[in-house]
Amino acid sequence: MTINGAHPIVLTNTQTGRKEPLIPVNPGEIRMYVCGPTVYNLVHIGNARPAIIFDALRRYLEYRGYRVFFVQNFTDIDDKIIQRMNREGWDFDTITATYIREYRKDMQALGVREPNFAPRTSYFVPQTIRFIQGLIEKGHAYASDGEVYFSVPSFADYGALSHRKVEDLQAGARIDVDPDKRHPADFSLWKKAKPGEPSWDSPWGSGRPGWHIECSVMASVLLGDSFDIHAGGNDLIFPHHENEKAQSESLTGKPLANLWLHNGMLQMGGSKMAKSVGNIIKIREAVQRYGSDSLRLYMYATHYRSPMDYSEERMDEWKRSGAKVKAFLREIEEALEETTLKAADDWLLEKRADLTKALDDDFNTPKAVALVYETVKELSPVRQTLAQPGGESRLRQAYHLIKNEVGDILGLFGDTSEESGLETPADDTSDFDSLVDFLVRLRDRYRSEKNYEMSDVLRLELEKLNIKLMDGNDGTRWIRS
Ligand SMILES: [Zn+2]
C-alpha cells in the first residue's frame, strides 16, 4: 500500500483524451478542486454522481498514502439564485444559507465527507476584483460600460480542453451579439449591477463576478496557481472549465490543473437529468427510498466517465445486492466472536492487489464492486467456509477486505446494523493537523509574496483555533496554545 506501488495511478485527462499518470505537483500530496453546487434549490441525484465519485477518489488517494486537500465551492452568486430571489421575494442571505445547509444534509445522508475547504463565492469578491485587474493589466480583459470581458482571442490555447476552435464559436454565435464585446466568444468576468441584484463596488462600478471567474479565484487562493486535479461533470467542460482555464492560465502563465477529470451524465429515459427537463429525483428522496449504499453501489457499477441511466428497477436491484453483502458481513460477525484481522495472508494480499490494480486504472469502480461480489460468492455460505481448514482466517480476511478496505474507499457497508467490534477508532486529530499544516504553508506563501493582509488574516484565524505560530528561518512552526 505504498505510493510507489508497482503500478502508478492513471486517470483519463479530458484535455488529452488519454490516460495519464498522476504525478503530484508536491510529492505525497494531491490538491483537488471540484466545482460545487449553485445554491438555489435542493439538488438531484444527477448532482450526487460527481459528489460520490470524487469523494471516493479522494478516499482512494488517501488509502494509497497521499495527503489530499479537497476543495469544493458553493456558487452563491448566480443568475439562477437572483431569479429565485426576485420571483419569490427571498433575500440573498436566507436563500444561500438555506441551500448550503440543505446540500450539506444531503451529502451527509450520502456519506460524502466534507471538503477540507468549502468556500463561498461571495466571500472572495475582493480577490476576484484583483484577479480581474491582473487580467486587464496583461491585456487579457477589457472593461466596457460597467462590464468586464475576457478577451478570448488573447489566449492562444483557448479551446484546448473542450477541443473546440474559436472560429467555430464565432460562426455559431447567435444574432444577438453584445455590442460591447470585441469578439462574439468573449465572456463576462464582471457583470454590471441591475436593480434588485446583490452587488459589490468595484473599479468598474457596482456589479458582481461572472460564474467562471469565481472558481478560478477560489482555486488559486486555496490551492495555488497549479494543482493536481480539477474535476466536475462533463456538462461543465464547455464553457465553464474552458473559461476557468483561460482566465487562470492567462494570469499565471502556468497550467491550472495537471489532470482534468469529468464524470458522464446521469440520464433518465435517455435524457440528462435536469430541472428544465422535469425528470429529476432529489437526493433525499432516493436516499430515503433506497438507502445511501444502494445509491453508491449503483453509481460505482458504471465507469465514472460513461453516461448512465437511472431507473427504479435498477435501484431495486442494487438495494437487494447491497443487502446481500451486508447479510454476508453479519453472518461473519455472528459466526466469529470478534472479527479483528490478525495478519494479512496471501489471499488478502492478492485481493488487495486486484483492488488497487482496478482503481489505479482510471478509477475502475465496476471492477472493485465485482471483487466484493466474487468474494461473497467464493466464501458463502459462511457456516460451510468456517467448517473448512483455515476457514475462520479466510473469513476474517474477507471481512476486513470488504468492510475496511473496499468499504472505506467506496463509503459502503458502514452499517451492518450490528456491532462488529471492528470499528477503527476515530482518527481524532490527524485531519485537523494536516489542515493546519496546509494553512500555515499558505500563509508562508502569502508572506513570501509580501501579501501581509492575507497572511495576517490566516494568522488571526489560526489563533481562533488556538494555534500559535512561530516564524523561523526554516519556515513557520506551530503549536497548540
Ligand atoms: Zn467551477
Coordinates of C-alpha atoms and ligand atoms in Angstrom, one line a residue:
M1 CA 0.0 0.0 0.0
T2 CA 2.7 2.4 -0.8
I3 CA 2.6 5.4 -3.1
N4 CA 5.4 4.0 -5.2
G5 CA 3.5 0.8 -5.9
A6 CA 4.2 -1.4 -8.9
H7 CA 1.6 0.5 -11.0
P8 CA 1.1 4.2 -11.0
I9 CA -2.4 5.7 -10.7
V10 CA -3.6 6.7 -14.2
L11 CA -6.6 8.8 -14.9
T12 CA -8.2 10.0 -18.2
N13 CA -7.3 13.6 -18.8
T14 CA -10.1 15.3 -20.7
Q15 CA -7.7 17.7 -22.3
T16 CA -5.6 15.0 -24.0
G17 CA -8.3 12.3 -24.0
R18 CA -5.6 9.9 -22.7
K19 CA -4.9 8.1 -19.5
E20 CA -2.1 9.9 -17.8
P21 CA -0.2 9.1 -14.6
L22 CA -1.0 11.1 -11.6
I23 CA 2.3 12.8 -10.7
P24 CA 1.7 15.1 -7.7
V25 CA 2.9 18.7 -8.0
N26 CA 4.2 18.4 -4.4
P27 CA 5.3 14.8 -3.6
G28 CA 2.9 12.9 -1.4
E29 CA 0.2 15.4 -1.7
I30 CA -2.8 15.8 -4.0
R31 CA -4.6 19.1 -4.3
M32 CA -8.0 18.8 -6.0
Y33 CA -10.8 21.2 -6.9
V34 CA -14.3 20.0 -7.7
C35 CA -16.9 22.5 -8.9
G36 CA -19.7 22.7 -6.3
P37 CA -23.4 23.4 -6.5
T38 CA -25.2 26.7 -7.2
V39 CA -27.2 27.1 -4.0
Y40 CA -30.7 27.9 -5.1
N41 CA -32.6 24.6 -4.8
L42 CA -32.5 21.1 -3.5
V43 CA -30.0 19.0 -5.5
H44 CA -31.0 15.9 -7.5
I45 CA -29.2 12.6 -7.9
G46 CA -27.5 13.8 -11.1
N47 CA -25.5 16.0 -8.7
A48 CA -24.9 13.0 -6.5
R49 CA -22.8 11.4 -9.2
P50 CA -19.8 13.7 -9.1
A51 CA -20.2 14.1 -5.3
I52 CA -20.0 10.3 -4.8
I53 CA -17.3 9.6 -7.4
F54 CA -14.9 12.3 -6.4
D55 CA -15.4 11.6 -2.7
A56 CA -14.4 8.0 -3.4
L57 CA -11.4 9.1 -5.5
R58 CA -10.3 11.3 -2.6
R59 CA -10.7 8.4 -0.2
Y60 CA -8.8 6.1 -2.5
L61 CA -5.9 8.6 -2.8
E62 CA -5.7 8.7 0.9
Y63 CA -5.8 4.9 1.0
R64 CA -2.8 5.0 -1.4
G65 CA -0.9 7.2 1.1
Y66 CA -1.4 10.7 -0.3
R67 CA -2.4 13.7 1.8
V68 CA -5.4 15.1 -0.1
F69 CA -6.6 18.7 0.0
F70 CA -10.1 18.8 -1.4
V71 CA -11.8 22.0 -2.2
Q72 CA -15.4 22.2 -3.4
N73 CA -17.1 25.6 -3.6
F74 CA -20.6 26.8 -3.2
T75 CA -21.6 29.1 -6.0
D76 CA -23.7 31.7 -4.2
I77 CA -23.7 34.4 -6.8
D78 CA -25.5 33.4 -9.9
D79 CA -28.4 34.3 -12.2
K80 CA -30.5 31.3 -11.0
I81 CA -30.2 32.5 -7.4
I82 CA -31.2 36.0 -8.3
Q83 CA -34.1 34.8 -10.4
R84 CA -35.5 32.8 -7.5
M85 CA -34.9 35.8 -5.1
N86 CA -36.8 38.1 -7.3
R87 CA -39.6 35.6 -8.1
E88 CA -40.2 34.6 -4.6
G89 CA -39.1 37.5 -2.5
W90 CA -36.2 35.8 -0.8
D91 CA -33.3 37.7 0.4
F92 CA -29.8 36.8 -0.6
D93 CA -28.5 35.6 2.8
T94 CA -31.5 33.4 3.5
I95 CA -31.7 31.7 0.2
T96 CA -27.9 30.9 0.1
A97 CA -27.6 29.9 3.7
T98 CA -30.7 27.6 3.4
Y99 CA -29.4 25.7 0.4
I100 CA -25.9 25.4 1.7
R101 CA -27.3 23.8 4.8
E102 CA -29.6 21.5 2.8
Y103 CA -26.8 20.5 0.5
R104 CA -24.7 19.6 3.5
K105 CA -27.5 17.5 4.9
D106 CA -27.8 15.6 1.5
M107 CA -24.1 14.9 1.4
Q108 CA -24.2 13.7 5.0
A109 CA -27.0 11.3 4.1
L110 CA -25.0 10.0 1.1
G111 CA -21.9 9.5 3.4
V112 CA -19.9 12.1 1.4
R113 CA -17.2 13.6 3.5
E114 CA -17.0 17.4 4.0
P115 CA -14.3 19.0 1.8
N116 CA -11.2 20.5 3.5
F117 CA -12.5 23.8 2.2
A118 CA -16.0 24.7 1.1
P119 CA -15.5 28.4 0.1
R120 CA -18.4 30.6 -0.9
T121 CA -18.1 32.8 -3.9
S122 CA -19.4 35.9 -2.2
Y123 CA -16.6 35.8 0.4
F124 CA -14.0 36.2 -2.4
V125 CA -15.1 39.3 -4.1
P126 CA -12.0 41.4 -3.3
Q127 CA -9.7 38.7 -4.6
T128 CA -11.9 38.4 -7.7
I129 CA -11.5 42.1 -8.4
R130 CA -7.7 41.8 -8.0
F131 CA -7.7 38.8 -10.3
I132 CA -9.7 40.7 -13.0
Q133 CA -7.4 43.7 -12.6
G134 CA -4.4 41.5 -13.3
L135 CA -6.1 40.2 -16.4
I136 CA -6.8 43.7 -17.7
E137 CA -3.2 44.7 -17.0
K138 CA -1.9 41.8 -19.0
G139 CA -4.2 42.6 -21.9
H140 CA -6.5 39.6 -21.5
A141 CA -9.5 41.5 -20.4
Y142 CA -11.2 44.8 -21.1
A143 CA -13.9 47.0 -19.4
S144 CA -16.8 48.3 -21.3
D145 CA -19.7 50.3 -19.9
G146 CA -19.5 48.7 -16.3
E147 CA -18.8 45.2 -17.6
V148 CA -15.5 43.4 -17.9
Y149 CA -15.0 40.8 -20.6
F150 CA -12.3 38.2 -21.1
S151 CA -10.7 38.5 -24.5
V152 CA -10.9 35.0 -25.9
P153 CA -8.5 35.7 -28.9
S154 CA -5.9 36.9 -26.4
F155 CA -5.4 33.3 -25.1
A156 CA -3.9 31.2 -27.8
D157 CA -4.7 27.9 -26.1
Y158 CA -8.5 28.6 -25.9
G159 CA -10.5 25.5 -26.8
A160 CA -7.7 23.0 -25.9
L161 CA -9.7 21.5 -23.1
S162 CA -13.1 21.1 -24.9
H163 CA -11.5 20.6 -28.3
R164 CA -13.2 23.5 -30.0
K165 CA -11.9 26.1 -32.3
V166 CA -12.5 29.8 -31.7
E167 CA -13.5 30.2 -35.3
D168 CA -16.3 27.7 -34.9
L169 CA -17.5 29.5 -31.8
Q170 CA -17.7 32.7 -33.8
A171 CA -19.6 31.0 -36.7
G172 CA -22.0 29.6 -34.1
A173 CA -22.5 32.8 -32.3
R174 CA -26.1 33.9 -32.0
I175 CA -27.5 37.0 -33.8
D176 CA -28.0 38.9 -30.5
V177 CA -24.3 39.7 -30.2
D178 CA -23.5 42.0 -27.4
P179 CA -22.3 45.3 -29.0
D180 CA -19.9 45.8 -26.0
K181 CA -17.9 42.7 -26.8
R182 CA -14.9 42.9 -29.1
H183 CA -15.3 39.2 -30.1
P184 CA -18.5 37.1 -30.0
A185 CA -16.8 34.4 -27.9
D186 CA -15.7 36.9 -25.2
F187 CA -17.4 36.3 -21.9
S188 CA -18.1 38.3 -18.7
L189 CA -15.7 38.5 -15.8
W190 CA -17.7 41.2 -14.1
K191 CA -21.3 41.9 -14.6
K192 CA -22.8 45.4 -14.2
A193 CA -25.4 45.6 -11.4
K194 CA -29.1 45.6 -12.2
P195 CA -31.7 46.8 -9.8
G196 CA -32.7 44.2 -7.2
E197 CA -29.5 42.2 -7.6
P198 CA -26.8 41.6 -4.9
S199 CA -23.8 43.8 -5.9
W200 CA -20.4 44.9 -4.8
D201 CA -18.3 48.0 -5.5
S202 CA -15.5 47.7 -8.0
P203 CA -13.3 49.9 -10.1
W204 CA -15.8 49.4 -12.9
G205 CA -18.8 50.4 -10.9
S206 CA -21.2 48.3 -8.9
G207 CA -21.6 44.7 -10.0
R208 CA -20.9 41.1 -9.4
P209 CA -18.4 38.4 -10.5
G210 CA -19.3 36.2 -13.5
W211 CA -19.7 32.5 -12.9
H212 CA -16.4 31.2 -14.4
I213 CA -14.1 33.7 -12.6
E214 CA -15.4 32.6 -9.2
C215 CA -13.8 29.1 -9.5
S216 CA -10.5 30.5 -10.9
V217 CA -10.2 32.8 -7.9
M218 CA -11.1 30.3 -5.2
A219 CA -8.9 27.6 -6.7
S220 CA -5.9 29.9 -6.9
V221 CA -6.4 31.3 -3.4
L222 CA -6.8 27.9 -1.7
L223 CA -4.8 25.6 -3.9
G224 CA -2.2 27.8 -5.7
D225 CA -1.6 28.6 -9.3
S226 CA -1.1 24.9 -10.4
F227 CA -2.7 21.9 -8.7
D228 CA -3.2 18.2 -9.4
I229 CA -6.8 17.5 -10.3
H230 CA -9.7 19.7 -11.4
A231 CA -12.9 17.7 -11.6
G232 CA -16.6 18.0 -12.3
G233 CA -19.5 16.8 -14.5
N234 CA -18.8 16.7 -18.2
D235 CA -21.5 19.3 -18.8
L236 CA -19.0 21.8 -17.2
I237 CA -16.2 21.2 -19.8
F238 CA -17.6 24.0 -22.0
P239 CA -17.8 26.8 -21.4
H240 CA -17.2 26.7 -17.6
H241 CA -13.9 24.8 -17.4
E242 CA -12.6 26.1 -20.7
N243 CA -13.1 29.6 -19.4
E244 CA -11.7 28.9 -15.9
K245 CA -8.6 27.5 -17.6
A246 CA -8.3 30.5 -19.9
Q247 CA -8.6 33.1 -17.1
S248 CA -6.2 31.3 -14.7
E249 CA -3.5 30.4 -17.3
S250 CA -3.6 33.9 -18.9
L251 CA -2.9 35.4 -15.5
T252 CA -0.3 33.0 -14.2
G253 CA 1.3 31.5 -17.3
K254 CA 1.1 28.1 -15.7
P255 CA -1.2 25.1 -16.2
L256 CA -4.2 25.4 -13.8
A257 CA -4.5 21.7 -13.3
N258 CA -2.5 18.7 -14.4
L259 CA -5.5 16.5 -14.8
W260 CA -9.0 17.4 -15.8
L261 CA -11.4 14.7 -14.8
H262 CA -15.1 14.6 -15.9
N263 CA -17.9 12.3 -15.0
G264 CA -20.6 11.3 -17.5
M265 CA -24.1 12.5 -17.1
L266 CA -26.8 10.6 -15.2
Q267 CA -29.8 10.3 -17.5
M268 CA -33.3 9.3 -17.1
G269 CA -35.3 7.9 -20.0
G270 CA -32.4 8.8 -22.3
S271 CA -32.1 12.5 -21.4
K272 CA -29.8 14.3 -19.0
M273 CA -31.4 14.7 -15.6
A274 CA -32.2 18.4 -15.3
K275 CA -34.7 20.7 -13.7
S276 CA -35.5 22.2 -17.1
V277 CA -36.4 18.7 -18.5
G278 CA -38.5 18.0 -15.4
N279 CA -37.1 14.5 -14.9
I280 CA -35.4 15.0 -11.6
I281 CA -35.3 12.9 -8.4
K282 CA -34.0 14.7 -5.3
I283 CA -31.1 13.1 -3.5
R284 CA -33.1 12.9 -0.2
E285 CA -36.0 11.1 -2.0
A286 CA -33.6 8.5 -3.4
V287 CA -31.7 8.0 -0.1
Q288 CA -35.0 7.7 1.9
R289 CA -36.3 5.1 -0.5
Y290 CA -33.2 3.0 -1.2
G291 CA -30.5 4.0 1.3
S292 CA -27.2 5.5 0.5
D293 CA -25.4 2.2 0.0
S294 CA -27.7 1.3 -2.9
L295 CA -27.2 4.7 -4.5
R296 CA -23.5 4.5 -4.1
L297 CA -23.3 0.9 -5.5
Y298 CA -25.4 1.9 -8.4
M299 CA -23.0 4.8 -9.2
Y300 CA -19.9 2.6 -8.9
A301 CA -21.3 -0.1 -11.1
T302 CA -20.8 2.1 -14.2
H303 CA -17.4 3.6 -15.0
Y304 CA -17.4 7.3 -14.0
R305 CA -16.8 8.6 -17.5
S306 CA -19.7 6.8 -19.1
P307 CA -23.2 8.1 -19.1
M308 CA -25.7 6.1 -17.0
D309 CA -29.4 5.7 -16.9
Y310 CA -31.5 5.9 -13.7
S311 CA -34.4 3.6 -13.3
E312 CA -36.3 2.3 -10.3
E313 CA -35.8 -1.3 -11.4
R314 CA -32.1 -0.8 -11.3
M315 CA -32.2 0.9 -7.9
D316 CA -34.3 -2.0 -6.5
E317 CA -31.7 -4.4 -7.8
W318 CA -28.9 -2.5 -6.1
K319 CA -30.8 -2.4 -2.9
R320 CA -31.1 -6.2 -3.0
S321 CA -27.4 -6.6 -4.0
G322 CA -26.2 -4.3 -1.2
A323 CA -28.3 -6.2 1.3
K324 CA -26.7 -9.4 0.2
V325 CA -23.2 -8.1 1.1
K326 CA -24.4 -6.8 4.5
A327 CA -26.0 -10.2 5.2
F328 CA -22.7 -11.9 4.5
L329 CA -20.8 -9.5 6.8
R330 CA -23.5 -10.0 9.5
E331 CA -23.1 -13.8 9.2
I332 CA -19.4 -13.5 9.8
E333 CA -20.0 -11.3 12.8
E334 CA -22.4 -13.9 14.2
A335 CA -20.1 -16.8 13.4
L336 CA -16.9 -15.3 14.9
E337 CA -16.7 -13.9 18.4
E338 CA -14.8 -11.0 17.0
T339 CA -13.7 -10.2 13.5
T340 CA -10.3 -8.5 14.1
L341 CA -7.8 -9.2 11.4
K342 CA -4.7 -10.7 13.0
A343 CA -2.4 -10.9 10.0
A344 CA -2.9 -10.5 6.3
D345 CA -2.3 -13.7 4.3
D346 CA -1.6 -14.2 0.7
W347 CA -5.3 -14.4 -0.1
L348 CA -5.9 -10.9 1.2
L349 CA -2.7 -9.5 -0.4
E350 CA -3.8 -10.9 -3.8
K351 CA -7.3 -9.4 -3.5
R352 CA -5.8 -6.1 -2.4
A353 CA -3.6 -6.2 -5.4
D354 CA -6.6 -6.8 -7.6
L355 CA -8.4 -3.9 -6.0
T356 CA -5.6 -1.4 -6.4
K357 CA -5.0 -2.6 -9.9
A358 CA -8.6 -1.8 -10.8
L359 CA -8.7 1.6 -9.1
D360 CA -5.3 2.6 -10.3
D361 CA -6.5 2.1 -13.8
D362 CA -8.7 5.2 -14.4
F363 CA -10.6 4.5 -11.1
N364 CA -12.4 1.4 -12.4
T365 CA -15.0 1.1 -9.7
P366 CA -17.1 -1.5 -11.5
K367 CA -14.2 -3.9 -11.1
A368 CA -13.8 -3.0 -7.4
V369 CA -17.5 -3.8 -6.9
A370 CA -17.2 -7.0 -8.8
L371 CA -14.4 -8.0 -6.5
V372 CA -16.7 -7.8 -3.5
Y373 CA -19.3 -10.0 -5.1
E374 CA -16.8 -12.6 -6.2
T375 CA -15.6 -12.7 -2.6
V376 CA -19.1 -13.1 -1.2
K377 CA -19.7 -15.9 -3.7
E378 CA -16.4 -17.6 -3.0
L379 CA -17.0 -17.8 0.7
S380 CA -20.7 -18.4 1.0
P381 CA -22.3 -20.0 2.9
V382 CA -20.3 -18.7 5.9
R383 CA -21.0 -21.7 8.1
Q384 CA -19.6 -24.0 5.4
T385 CA -16.5 -22.0 5.0
L386 CA -16.0 -21.9 8.7
A387 CA -16.0 -25.7 8.9
Q388 CA -13.1 -26.0 6.5
P389 CA -9.4 -25.8 7.5
G390 CA -8.3 -22.2 7.5
G391 CA -11.9 -21.1 7.1
E392 CA -12.0 -18.8 10.0
S393 CA -8.9 -17.0 9.0
R394 CA -10.2 -16.6 5.4
L395 CA -13.5 -15.1 6.7
R396 CA -11.6 -12.6 8.8
Q397 CA -9.6 -11.6 5.7
A398 CA -12.8 -11.3 3.7
Y399 CA -14.5 -9.3 6.3
H400 CA -11.6 -6.9 6.5
L401 CA -11.3 -6.6 2.7
I402 CA -15.0 -5.8 2.2
K403 CA -15.7 -3.7 5.2
N404 CA -12.4 -1.9 6.0
E405 CA -10.8 -1.6 2.6
V406 CA -13.4 -1.5 -0.2
G407 CA -16.0 -0.3 2.3
D408 CA -13.8 2.6 3.5
I409 CA -12.7 3.6 0.0
L410 CA -16.2 3.5 -1.6
G411 CA -18.0 4.7 1.6
L412 CA -20.1 1.5 1.8
F413 CA -21.3 -1.1 4.3
G414 CA -20.7 1.2 7.3
D415 CA -23.9 -0.1 9.0
T416 CA -24.2 -3.8 9.0
S417 CA -26.8 -2.9 11.7
E418 CA -24.9 -4.9 14.4
E419 CA -21.8 -4.1 16.4
S420 CA -18.9 -5.6 14.6
G421 CA -16.2 -4.7 17.2
L422 CA -14.1 -3.8 14.2
E423 CA -14.7 -0.1 14.1
T424 CA -11.4 1.7 13.7
P425 CA -11.2 4.3 16.5
A426 CA -11.9 7.8 15.2
D427 CA -8.8 9.4 14.0
D428 CA -9.1 12.3 16.3
T429 CA -6.5 14.9 15.3
S430 CA -4.6 13.9 12.1
D431 CA -7.1 15.5 9.7
F432 CA -7.1 18.7 11.7
D433 CA -3.3 18.8 11.9
S434 CA -2.9 18.3 8.1
L435 CA -5.3 21.2 7.6
V436 CA -3.3 23.4 10.0
D437 CA -0.1 22.4 8.2
F438 CA -1.6 23.5 4.9
L439 CA -2.9 26.8 6.2
V440 CA 0.5 27.6 7.7
R441 CA 2.2 26.9 4.4
L442 CA -0.4 29.0 2.6
R443 CA 0.4 31.8 5.0
D444 CA 4.1 31.4 4.3
R445 CA 3.3 31.7 0.6
Y446 CA 1.4 35.0 1.2
R447 CA 4.3 36.3 3.3
S448 CA 6.8 35.5 0.6
E449 CA 4.7 37.4 -1.8
K450 CA 4.5 40.3 0.7
N451 CA 0.8 39.9 0.9
Y452 CA 0.6 40.8 4.6
E453 CA -3.1 41.4 4.5
M454 CA -3.9 37.8 3.7
S455 CA -1.1 36.4 5.9
D456 CA -2.5 38.3 8.9
V457 CA -6.0 37.1 8.2
L458 CA -4.7 33.5 8.3
R459 CA -2.7 34.1 11.5
L460 CA -5.8 35.5 13.2
E461 CA -8.0 32.7 12.0
L462 CA -5.5 30.2 13.3
E463 CA -5.3 31.9 16.6
K464 CA -9.0 31.5 17.0
L465 CA -8.3 27.7 16.7
N466 CA -5.7 28.1 19.5
I467 CA -2.9 27.6 17.0
K468 CA 0.2 29.6 17.8
L469 CA 2.7 30.3 15.0
M470 CA 6.4 30.6 15.4
D471 CA 8.2 32.2 12.4
G472 CA 11.8 30.9 12.0
N473 CA 14.5 30.9 9.3
D474 CA 13.5 27.5 8.1
G475 CA 9.7 28.3 7.8
T476 CA 6.9 28.6 10.3
R477 CA 6.2 26.1 13.1
W478 CA 3.0 25.8 15.0
I479 CA 1.9 24.6 18.4
R480 CA -1.4 24.4 20.2
S481 CA -1.6 27.3 22.7
Ligands
ZN1 ZN -16.2 25.8 -11.3

